[in-house]
mmCIF file of C-alpha atoms in Angstrom:
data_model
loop_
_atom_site.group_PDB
_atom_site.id
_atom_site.type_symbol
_atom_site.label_atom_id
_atom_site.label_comp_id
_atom_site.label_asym_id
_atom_site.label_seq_id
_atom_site.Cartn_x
_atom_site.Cartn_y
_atom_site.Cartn_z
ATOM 1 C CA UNK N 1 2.837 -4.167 -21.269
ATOM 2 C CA UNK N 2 3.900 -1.973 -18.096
ATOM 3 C CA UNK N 3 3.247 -3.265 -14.475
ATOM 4 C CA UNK N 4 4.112 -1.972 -11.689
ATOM 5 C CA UNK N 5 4.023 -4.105 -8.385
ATOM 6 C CA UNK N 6 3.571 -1.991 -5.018
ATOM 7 C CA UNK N 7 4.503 -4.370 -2.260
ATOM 8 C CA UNK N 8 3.856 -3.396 1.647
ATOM 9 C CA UNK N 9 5.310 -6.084 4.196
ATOM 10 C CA UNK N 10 2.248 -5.910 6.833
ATOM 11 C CA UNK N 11 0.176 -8.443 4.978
ATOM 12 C CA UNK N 12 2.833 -11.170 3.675
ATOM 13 C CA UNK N 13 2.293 -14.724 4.807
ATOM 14 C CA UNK N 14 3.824 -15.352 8.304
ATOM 15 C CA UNK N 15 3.797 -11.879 9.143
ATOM 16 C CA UNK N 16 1.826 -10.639 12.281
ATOM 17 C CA UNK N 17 4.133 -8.555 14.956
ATOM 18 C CA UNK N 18 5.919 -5.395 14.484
ATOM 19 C CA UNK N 19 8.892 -7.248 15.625
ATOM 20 C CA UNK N 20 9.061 -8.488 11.666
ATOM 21 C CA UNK N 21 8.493 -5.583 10.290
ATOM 22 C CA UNK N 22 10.158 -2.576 11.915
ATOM 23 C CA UNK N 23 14.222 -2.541 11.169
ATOM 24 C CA UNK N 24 15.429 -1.993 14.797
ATOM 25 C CA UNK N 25 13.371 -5.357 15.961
ATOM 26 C CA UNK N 26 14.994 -8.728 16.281
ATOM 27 C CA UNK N 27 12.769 -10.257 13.625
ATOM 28 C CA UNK N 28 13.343 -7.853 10.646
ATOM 29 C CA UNK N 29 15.638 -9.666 8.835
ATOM 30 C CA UNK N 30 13.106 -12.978 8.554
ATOM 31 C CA UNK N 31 10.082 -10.359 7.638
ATOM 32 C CA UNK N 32 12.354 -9.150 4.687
ATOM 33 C CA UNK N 33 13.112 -12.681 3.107
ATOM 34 C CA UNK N 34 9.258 -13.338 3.532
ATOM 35 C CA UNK N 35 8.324 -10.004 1.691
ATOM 36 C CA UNK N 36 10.658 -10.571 -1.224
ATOM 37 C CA UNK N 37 9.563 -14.104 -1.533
ATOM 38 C CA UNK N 38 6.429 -13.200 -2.542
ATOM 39 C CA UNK N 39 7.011 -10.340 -4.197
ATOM 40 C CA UNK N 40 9.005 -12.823 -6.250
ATOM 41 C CA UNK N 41 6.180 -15.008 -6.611
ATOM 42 C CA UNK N 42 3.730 -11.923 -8.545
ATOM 43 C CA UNK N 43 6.674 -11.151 -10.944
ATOM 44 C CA UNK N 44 6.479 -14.635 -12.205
ATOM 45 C CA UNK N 45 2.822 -14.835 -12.305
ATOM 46 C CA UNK N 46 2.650 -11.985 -14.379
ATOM 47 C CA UNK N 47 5.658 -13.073 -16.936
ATOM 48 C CA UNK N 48 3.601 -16.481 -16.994
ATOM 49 C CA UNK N 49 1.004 -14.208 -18.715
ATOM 50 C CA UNK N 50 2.883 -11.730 -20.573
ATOM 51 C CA UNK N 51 6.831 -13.045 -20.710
ATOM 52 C CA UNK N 52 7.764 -9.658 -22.488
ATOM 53 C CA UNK N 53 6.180 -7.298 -19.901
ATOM 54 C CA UNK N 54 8.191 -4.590 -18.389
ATOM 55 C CA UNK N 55 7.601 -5.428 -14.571
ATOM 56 C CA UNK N 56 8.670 -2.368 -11.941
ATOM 57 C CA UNK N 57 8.584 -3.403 -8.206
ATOM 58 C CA UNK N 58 7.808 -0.309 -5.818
ATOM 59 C CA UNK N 59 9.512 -1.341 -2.238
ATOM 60 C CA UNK N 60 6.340 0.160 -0.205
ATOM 61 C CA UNK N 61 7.008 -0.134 3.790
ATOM 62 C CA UNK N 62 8.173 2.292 5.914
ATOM 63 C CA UNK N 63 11.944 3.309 4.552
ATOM 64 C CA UNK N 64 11.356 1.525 1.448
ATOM 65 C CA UNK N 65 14.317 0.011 1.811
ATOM 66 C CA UNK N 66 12.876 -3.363 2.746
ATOM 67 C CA UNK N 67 13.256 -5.792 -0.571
ATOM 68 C CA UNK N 68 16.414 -7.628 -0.846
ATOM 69 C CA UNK N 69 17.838 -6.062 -4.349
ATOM 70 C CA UNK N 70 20.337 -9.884 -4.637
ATOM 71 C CA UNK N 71 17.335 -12.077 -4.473
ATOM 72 C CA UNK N 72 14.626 -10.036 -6.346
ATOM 73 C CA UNK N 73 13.747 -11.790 -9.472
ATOM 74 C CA UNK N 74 16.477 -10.199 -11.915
ATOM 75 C CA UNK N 75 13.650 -9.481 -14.850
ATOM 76 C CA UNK N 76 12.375 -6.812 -12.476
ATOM 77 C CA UNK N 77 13.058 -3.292 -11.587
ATOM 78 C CA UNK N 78 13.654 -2.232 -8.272
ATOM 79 C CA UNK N 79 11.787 1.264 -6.880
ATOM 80 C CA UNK N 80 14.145 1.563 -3.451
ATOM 81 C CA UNK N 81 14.059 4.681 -0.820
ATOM 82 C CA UNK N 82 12.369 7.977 -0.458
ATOM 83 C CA UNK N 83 11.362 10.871 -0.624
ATOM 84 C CA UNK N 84 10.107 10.548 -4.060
ATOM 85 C CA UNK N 85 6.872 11.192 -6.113
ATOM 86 C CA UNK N 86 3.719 8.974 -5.241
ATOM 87 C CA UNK N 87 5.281 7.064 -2.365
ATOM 88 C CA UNK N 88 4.311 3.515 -2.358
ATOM 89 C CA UNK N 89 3.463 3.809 -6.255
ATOM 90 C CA UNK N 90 6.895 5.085 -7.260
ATOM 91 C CA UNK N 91 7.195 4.351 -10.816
ATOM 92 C CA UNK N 92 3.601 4.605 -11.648
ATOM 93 C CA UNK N 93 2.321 6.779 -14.729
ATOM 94 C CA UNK N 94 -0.127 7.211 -17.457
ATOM 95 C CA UNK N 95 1.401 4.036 -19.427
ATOM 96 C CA UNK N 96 1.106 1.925 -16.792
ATOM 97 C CA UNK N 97 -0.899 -0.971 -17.851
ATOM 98 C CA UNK N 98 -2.036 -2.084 -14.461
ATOM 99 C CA UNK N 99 -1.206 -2.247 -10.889
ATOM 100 C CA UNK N 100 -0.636 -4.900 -8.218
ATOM 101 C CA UNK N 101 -0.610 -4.431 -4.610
ATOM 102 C CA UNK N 102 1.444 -7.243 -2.657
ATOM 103 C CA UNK N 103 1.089 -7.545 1.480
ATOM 104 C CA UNK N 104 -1.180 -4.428 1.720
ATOM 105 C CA UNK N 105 -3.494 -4.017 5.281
ATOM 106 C CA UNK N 106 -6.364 -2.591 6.043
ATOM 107 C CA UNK N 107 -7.225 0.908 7.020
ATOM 108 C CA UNK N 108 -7.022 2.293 10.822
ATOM 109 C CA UNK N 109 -9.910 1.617 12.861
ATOM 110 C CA UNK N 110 -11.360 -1.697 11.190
ATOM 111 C CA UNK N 111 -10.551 -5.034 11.929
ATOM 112 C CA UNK N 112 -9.136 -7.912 12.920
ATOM 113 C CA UNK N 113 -6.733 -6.782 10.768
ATOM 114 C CA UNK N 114 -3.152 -7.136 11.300
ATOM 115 C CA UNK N 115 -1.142 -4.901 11.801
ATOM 116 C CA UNK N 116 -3.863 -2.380 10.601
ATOM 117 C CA UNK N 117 -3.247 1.769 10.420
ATOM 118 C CA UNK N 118 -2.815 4.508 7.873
ATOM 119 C CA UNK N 119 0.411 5.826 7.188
ATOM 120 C CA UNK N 120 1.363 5.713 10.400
ATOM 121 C CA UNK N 121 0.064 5.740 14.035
ATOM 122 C CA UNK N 122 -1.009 9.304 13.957
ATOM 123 C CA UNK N 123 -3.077 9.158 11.331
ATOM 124 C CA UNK N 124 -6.393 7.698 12.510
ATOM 125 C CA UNK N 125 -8.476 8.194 9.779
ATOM 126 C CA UNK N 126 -8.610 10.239 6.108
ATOM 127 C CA UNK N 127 -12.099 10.918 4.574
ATOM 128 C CA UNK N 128 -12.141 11.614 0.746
ATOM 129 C CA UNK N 129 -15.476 13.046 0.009
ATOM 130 C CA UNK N 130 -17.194 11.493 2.646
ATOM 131 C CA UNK N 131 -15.719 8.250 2.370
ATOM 132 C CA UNK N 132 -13.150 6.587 5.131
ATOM 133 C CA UNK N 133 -10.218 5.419 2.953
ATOM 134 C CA UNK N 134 -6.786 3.642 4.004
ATOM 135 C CA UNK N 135 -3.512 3.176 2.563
ATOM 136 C CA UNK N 136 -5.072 0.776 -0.127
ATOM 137 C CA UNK N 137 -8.167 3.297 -1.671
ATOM 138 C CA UNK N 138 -5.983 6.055 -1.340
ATOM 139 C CA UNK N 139 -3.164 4.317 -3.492
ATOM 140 C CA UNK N 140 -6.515 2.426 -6.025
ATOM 141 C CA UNK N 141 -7.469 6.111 -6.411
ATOM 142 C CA UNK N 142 -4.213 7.591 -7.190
ATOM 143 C CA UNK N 143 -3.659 4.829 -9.587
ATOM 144 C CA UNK N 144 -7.216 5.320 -10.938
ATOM 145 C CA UNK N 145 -6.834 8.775 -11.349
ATOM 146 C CA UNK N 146 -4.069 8.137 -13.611
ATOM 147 C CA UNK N 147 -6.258 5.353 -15.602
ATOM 148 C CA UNK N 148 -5.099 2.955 -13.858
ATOM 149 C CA UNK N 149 -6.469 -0.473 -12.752
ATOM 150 C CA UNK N 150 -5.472 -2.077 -9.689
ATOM 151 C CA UNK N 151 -5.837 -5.821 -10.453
ATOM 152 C CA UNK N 152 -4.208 -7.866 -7.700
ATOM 153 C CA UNK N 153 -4.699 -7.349 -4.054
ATOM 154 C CA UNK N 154 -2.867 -9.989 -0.862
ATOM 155 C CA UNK N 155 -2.999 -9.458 2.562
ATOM 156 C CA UNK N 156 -5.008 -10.649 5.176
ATOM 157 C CA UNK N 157 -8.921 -11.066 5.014
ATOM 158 C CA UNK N 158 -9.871 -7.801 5.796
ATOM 159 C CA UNK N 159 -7.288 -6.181 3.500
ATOM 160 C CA UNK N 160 -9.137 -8.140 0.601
ATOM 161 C CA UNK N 161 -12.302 -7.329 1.766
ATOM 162 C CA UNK N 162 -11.334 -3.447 1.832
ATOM 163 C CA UNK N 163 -10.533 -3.791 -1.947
ATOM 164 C CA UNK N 164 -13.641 -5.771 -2.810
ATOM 165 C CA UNK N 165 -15.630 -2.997 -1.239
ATOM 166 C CA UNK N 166 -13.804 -0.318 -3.424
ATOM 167 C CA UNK N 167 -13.450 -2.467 -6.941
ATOM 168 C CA UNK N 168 -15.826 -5.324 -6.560
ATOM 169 C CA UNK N 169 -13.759 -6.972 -9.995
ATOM 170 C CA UNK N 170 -10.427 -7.182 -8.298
ATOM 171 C CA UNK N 171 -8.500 -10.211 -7.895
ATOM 172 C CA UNK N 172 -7.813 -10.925 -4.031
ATOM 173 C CA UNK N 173 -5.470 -13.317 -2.706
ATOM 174 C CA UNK N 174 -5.724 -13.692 1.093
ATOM 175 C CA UNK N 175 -2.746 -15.596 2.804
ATOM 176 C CA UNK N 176 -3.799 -14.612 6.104
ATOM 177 C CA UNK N 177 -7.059 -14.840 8.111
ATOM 178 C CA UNK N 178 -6.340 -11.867 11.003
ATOM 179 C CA UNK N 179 -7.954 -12.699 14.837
ATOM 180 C CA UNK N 180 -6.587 -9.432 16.063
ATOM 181 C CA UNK N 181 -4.021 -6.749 15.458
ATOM 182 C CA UNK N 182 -1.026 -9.134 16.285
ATOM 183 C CA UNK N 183 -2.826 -12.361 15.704
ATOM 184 C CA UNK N 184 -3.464 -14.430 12.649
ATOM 185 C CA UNK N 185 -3.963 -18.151 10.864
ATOM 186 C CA UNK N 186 -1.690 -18.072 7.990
ATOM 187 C CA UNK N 187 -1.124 -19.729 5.341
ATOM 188 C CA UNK N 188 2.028 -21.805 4.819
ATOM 189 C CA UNK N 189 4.588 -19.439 3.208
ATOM 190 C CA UNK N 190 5.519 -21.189 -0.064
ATOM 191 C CA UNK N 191 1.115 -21.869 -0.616
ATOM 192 C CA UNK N 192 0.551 -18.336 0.278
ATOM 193 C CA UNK N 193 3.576 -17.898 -3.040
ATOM 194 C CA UNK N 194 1.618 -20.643 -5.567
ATOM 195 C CA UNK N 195 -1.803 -18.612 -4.637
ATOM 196 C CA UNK N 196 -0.150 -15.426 -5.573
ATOM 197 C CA UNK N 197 1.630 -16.767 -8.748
ATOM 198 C CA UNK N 198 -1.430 -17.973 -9.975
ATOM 199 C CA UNK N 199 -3.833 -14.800 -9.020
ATOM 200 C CA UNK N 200 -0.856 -12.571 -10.704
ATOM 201 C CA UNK N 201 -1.213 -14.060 -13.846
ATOM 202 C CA UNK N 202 -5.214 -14.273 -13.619
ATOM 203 C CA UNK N 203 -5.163 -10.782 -12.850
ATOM 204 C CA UNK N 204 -3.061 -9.467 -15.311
ATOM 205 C CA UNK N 205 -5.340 -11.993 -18.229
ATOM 206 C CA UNK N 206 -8.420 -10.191 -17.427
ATOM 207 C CA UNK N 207 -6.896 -6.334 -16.574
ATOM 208 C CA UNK N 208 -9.594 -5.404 -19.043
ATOM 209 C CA UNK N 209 -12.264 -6.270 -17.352
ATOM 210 C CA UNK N 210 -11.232 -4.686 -13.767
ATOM 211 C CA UNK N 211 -11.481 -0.548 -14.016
ATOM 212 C CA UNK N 212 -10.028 2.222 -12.022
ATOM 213 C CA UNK N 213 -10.980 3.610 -9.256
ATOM 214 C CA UNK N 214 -11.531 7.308 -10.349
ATOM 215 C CA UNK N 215 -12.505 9.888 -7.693
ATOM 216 C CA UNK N 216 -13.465 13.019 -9.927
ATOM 217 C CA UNK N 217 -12.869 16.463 -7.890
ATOM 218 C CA UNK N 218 -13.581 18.874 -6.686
ATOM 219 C CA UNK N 219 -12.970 17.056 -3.529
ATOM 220 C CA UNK N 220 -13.531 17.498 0.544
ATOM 221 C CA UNK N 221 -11.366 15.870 2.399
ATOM 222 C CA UNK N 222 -11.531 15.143 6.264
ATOM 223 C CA UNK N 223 -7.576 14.134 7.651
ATOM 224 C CA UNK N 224 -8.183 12.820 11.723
ATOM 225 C CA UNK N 225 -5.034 13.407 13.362
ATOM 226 C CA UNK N 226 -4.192 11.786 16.800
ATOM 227 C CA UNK N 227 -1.239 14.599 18.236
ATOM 228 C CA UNK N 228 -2.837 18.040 19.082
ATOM 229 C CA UNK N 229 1.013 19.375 17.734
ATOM 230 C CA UNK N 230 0.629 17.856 14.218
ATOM 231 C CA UNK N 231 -3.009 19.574 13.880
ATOM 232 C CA UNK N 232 -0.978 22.946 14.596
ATOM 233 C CA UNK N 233 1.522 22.028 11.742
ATOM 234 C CA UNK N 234 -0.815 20.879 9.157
ATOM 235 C CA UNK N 235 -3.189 24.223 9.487
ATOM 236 C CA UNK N 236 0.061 26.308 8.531
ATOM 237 C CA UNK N 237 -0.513 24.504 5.177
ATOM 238 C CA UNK N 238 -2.185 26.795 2.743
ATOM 239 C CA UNK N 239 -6.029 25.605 2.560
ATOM 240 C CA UNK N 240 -5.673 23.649 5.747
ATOM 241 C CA UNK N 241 -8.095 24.306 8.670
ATOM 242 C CA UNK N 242 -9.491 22.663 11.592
ATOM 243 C CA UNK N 243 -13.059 21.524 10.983
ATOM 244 C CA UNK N 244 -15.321 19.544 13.757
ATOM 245 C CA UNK N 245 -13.718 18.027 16.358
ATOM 246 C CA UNK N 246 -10.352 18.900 17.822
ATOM 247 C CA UNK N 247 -9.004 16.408 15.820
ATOM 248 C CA UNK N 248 -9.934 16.645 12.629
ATOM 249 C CA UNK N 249 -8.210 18.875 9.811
ATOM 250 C CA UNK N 250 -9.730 19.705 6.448
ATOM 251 C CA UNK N 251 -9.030 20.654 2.804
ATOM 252 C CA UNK N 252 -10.699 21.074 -0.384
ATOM 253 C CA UNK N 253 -8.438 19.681 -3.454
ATOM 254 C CA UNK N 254 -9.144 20.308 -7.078
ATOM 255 C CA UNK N 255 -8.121 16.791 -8.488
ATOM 256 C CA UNK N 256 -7.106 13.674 -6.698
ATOM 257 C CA UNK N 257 -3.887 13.817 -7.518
ATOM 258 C CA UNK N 258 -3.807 17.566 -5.523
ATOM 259 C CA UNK N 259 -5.127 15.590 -2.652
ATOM 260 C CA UNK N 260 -3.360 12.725 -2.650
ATOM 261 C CA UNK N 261 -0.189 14.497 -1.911
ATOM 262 C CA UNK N 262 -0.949 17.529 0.514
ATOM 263 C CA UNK N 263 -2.279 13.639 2.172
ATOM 264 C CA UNK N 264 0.759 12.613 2.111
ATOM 265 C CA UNK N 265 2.236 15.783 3.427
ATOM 266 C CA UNK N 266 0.361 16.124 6.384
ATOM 267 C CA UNK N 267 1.257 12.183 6.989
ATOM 268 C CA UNK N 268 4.891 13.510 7.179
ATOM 269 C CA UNK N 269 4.255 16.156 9.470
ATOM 270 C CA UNK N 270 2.820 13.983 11.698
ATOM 271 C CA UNK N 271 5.761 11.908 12.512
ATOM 272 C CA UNK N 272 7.443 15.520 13.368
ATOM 273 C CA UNK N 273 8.350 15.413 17.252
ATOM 274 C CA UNK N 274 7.948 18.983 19.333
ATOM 275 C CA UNK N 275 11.027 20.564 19.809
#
């Protein structure tokens, strides 16, 4: 059996400030220990339910360079940096048995949630035939499109909820309850790591019974963009245009997977500055 496990830092245990999560902030260093202690704790749920699986771990914040390689769990495979193909699913193809998504958040514009955007700050909202989608359906569908099931989700309350709402059979595992975008009850850091051991190895017992999330094209999709300057760079992308208000940029893909990454490239133009 192949796993892979894509793990975000935003919804780990503990975690609620940018001050843990962003590299040039006092706090990083603690966020990172936190992150890779419970990414630790899904690789040994699922070996508890398949000890021979082939287990890859796709480091999936910000310069995915965030996992500590020296205390990952040494049965696992590190995904580390970028650019590369599918971003925070790295690693992920056709014989991928199943999928697990560790500290994910929901999508811009709902809450509580902590911490909770798309991509980045100037991405306020992506629309995939008609339907508002975040970091976590846009990854489900990706994975789906490929035939693959996304079985675990953590994070905080609403990040579970956001799954449920996509894949109703998914197992959920929230270590956080969010009051606000920097705010949250949490769970103590080493329950938040038994809940997640356990869930891992539930999940990957009954991947049969959870399916994909397929999105079958052709496909409209709606990208709302919050700098007037990235809305000038993304319609000099072939099939790009500006559609109702000022903000908003559309596109008509073939497949998901065509989608998924001219998403992904207008997320990167977005974080270009004007000269």
């Amino acid at each position: 059996m192949k796993l892979l496990i894509s793990v975000d830092m935003e919804g780990i245990s503990g975690i609620v400030h940018s001050s843990e999560t962003n590299p040039e902030r006092y706090d990083y260093q603690r966020g990172r220990e936190l992150m890779t202690a419970e990414a630790n704790a899904v690789i040994a749920g699922v070996l508890d339910a398949d000890p021979t699986a082939e287990v890859l771990v796709a480091d999936a914040h910000g310069t995915f360079r965030n996992l500590l390689p020296e205390q990952l769990d040494r049965r696992s495979r590190l995904v580390r940096g970028k650019p590369r193909a599918l971003n925070m699913l790295a690693g992920l193809d056709e014989e991928t048995d199943a999928a697990l998504f560790v500290g994910y958040h929901v999508r811009a514009g709902e809450g509580p949630g902590v911490l909770a955007h798309t991509m980045n700050g100037e991405i306020l909202d992506v629309r995939v035939a008609g339907r508002s989608l975040g970091e976590i359906g846009l990854n489900a569908a990706m994975a789906g499109h490929l035939g693959v099931p996304v079985v675990l989700l953590s994070g905080d309350d609403a990040a579970c909820a956001e799954v449920t709402d996509l894949v109703p059979e998914t197992v959920t595992v929230a270590v956080k309850e969010a009051l606000g975008m920097a705010a949250a009850v949490t769970l103590h850091p080493e329950e938040a790591r038994d809940r997640l051991r356990r869930a891992a190895a539930d999940a990957v017992a009954r991947r049969a019974e959870i399916p994909p999330l397929a999105l079958t094209g052709p496909l409209d999709v709606e990208v709302d963009l919050a700098s007037p300057h990235t809305i000038d760079l993304a319609t000099l992308v072939p099939g790009v245009s500006r559609a109702g208000g000022a903000r908003t940029v559309t596109f008509t893909s073939p497949d998901y997977a065509t989608a998924y990454r001219l998403i992904l490239l207008l997320a990167q133009l977005a974080m270009i500055k004007p000269a």
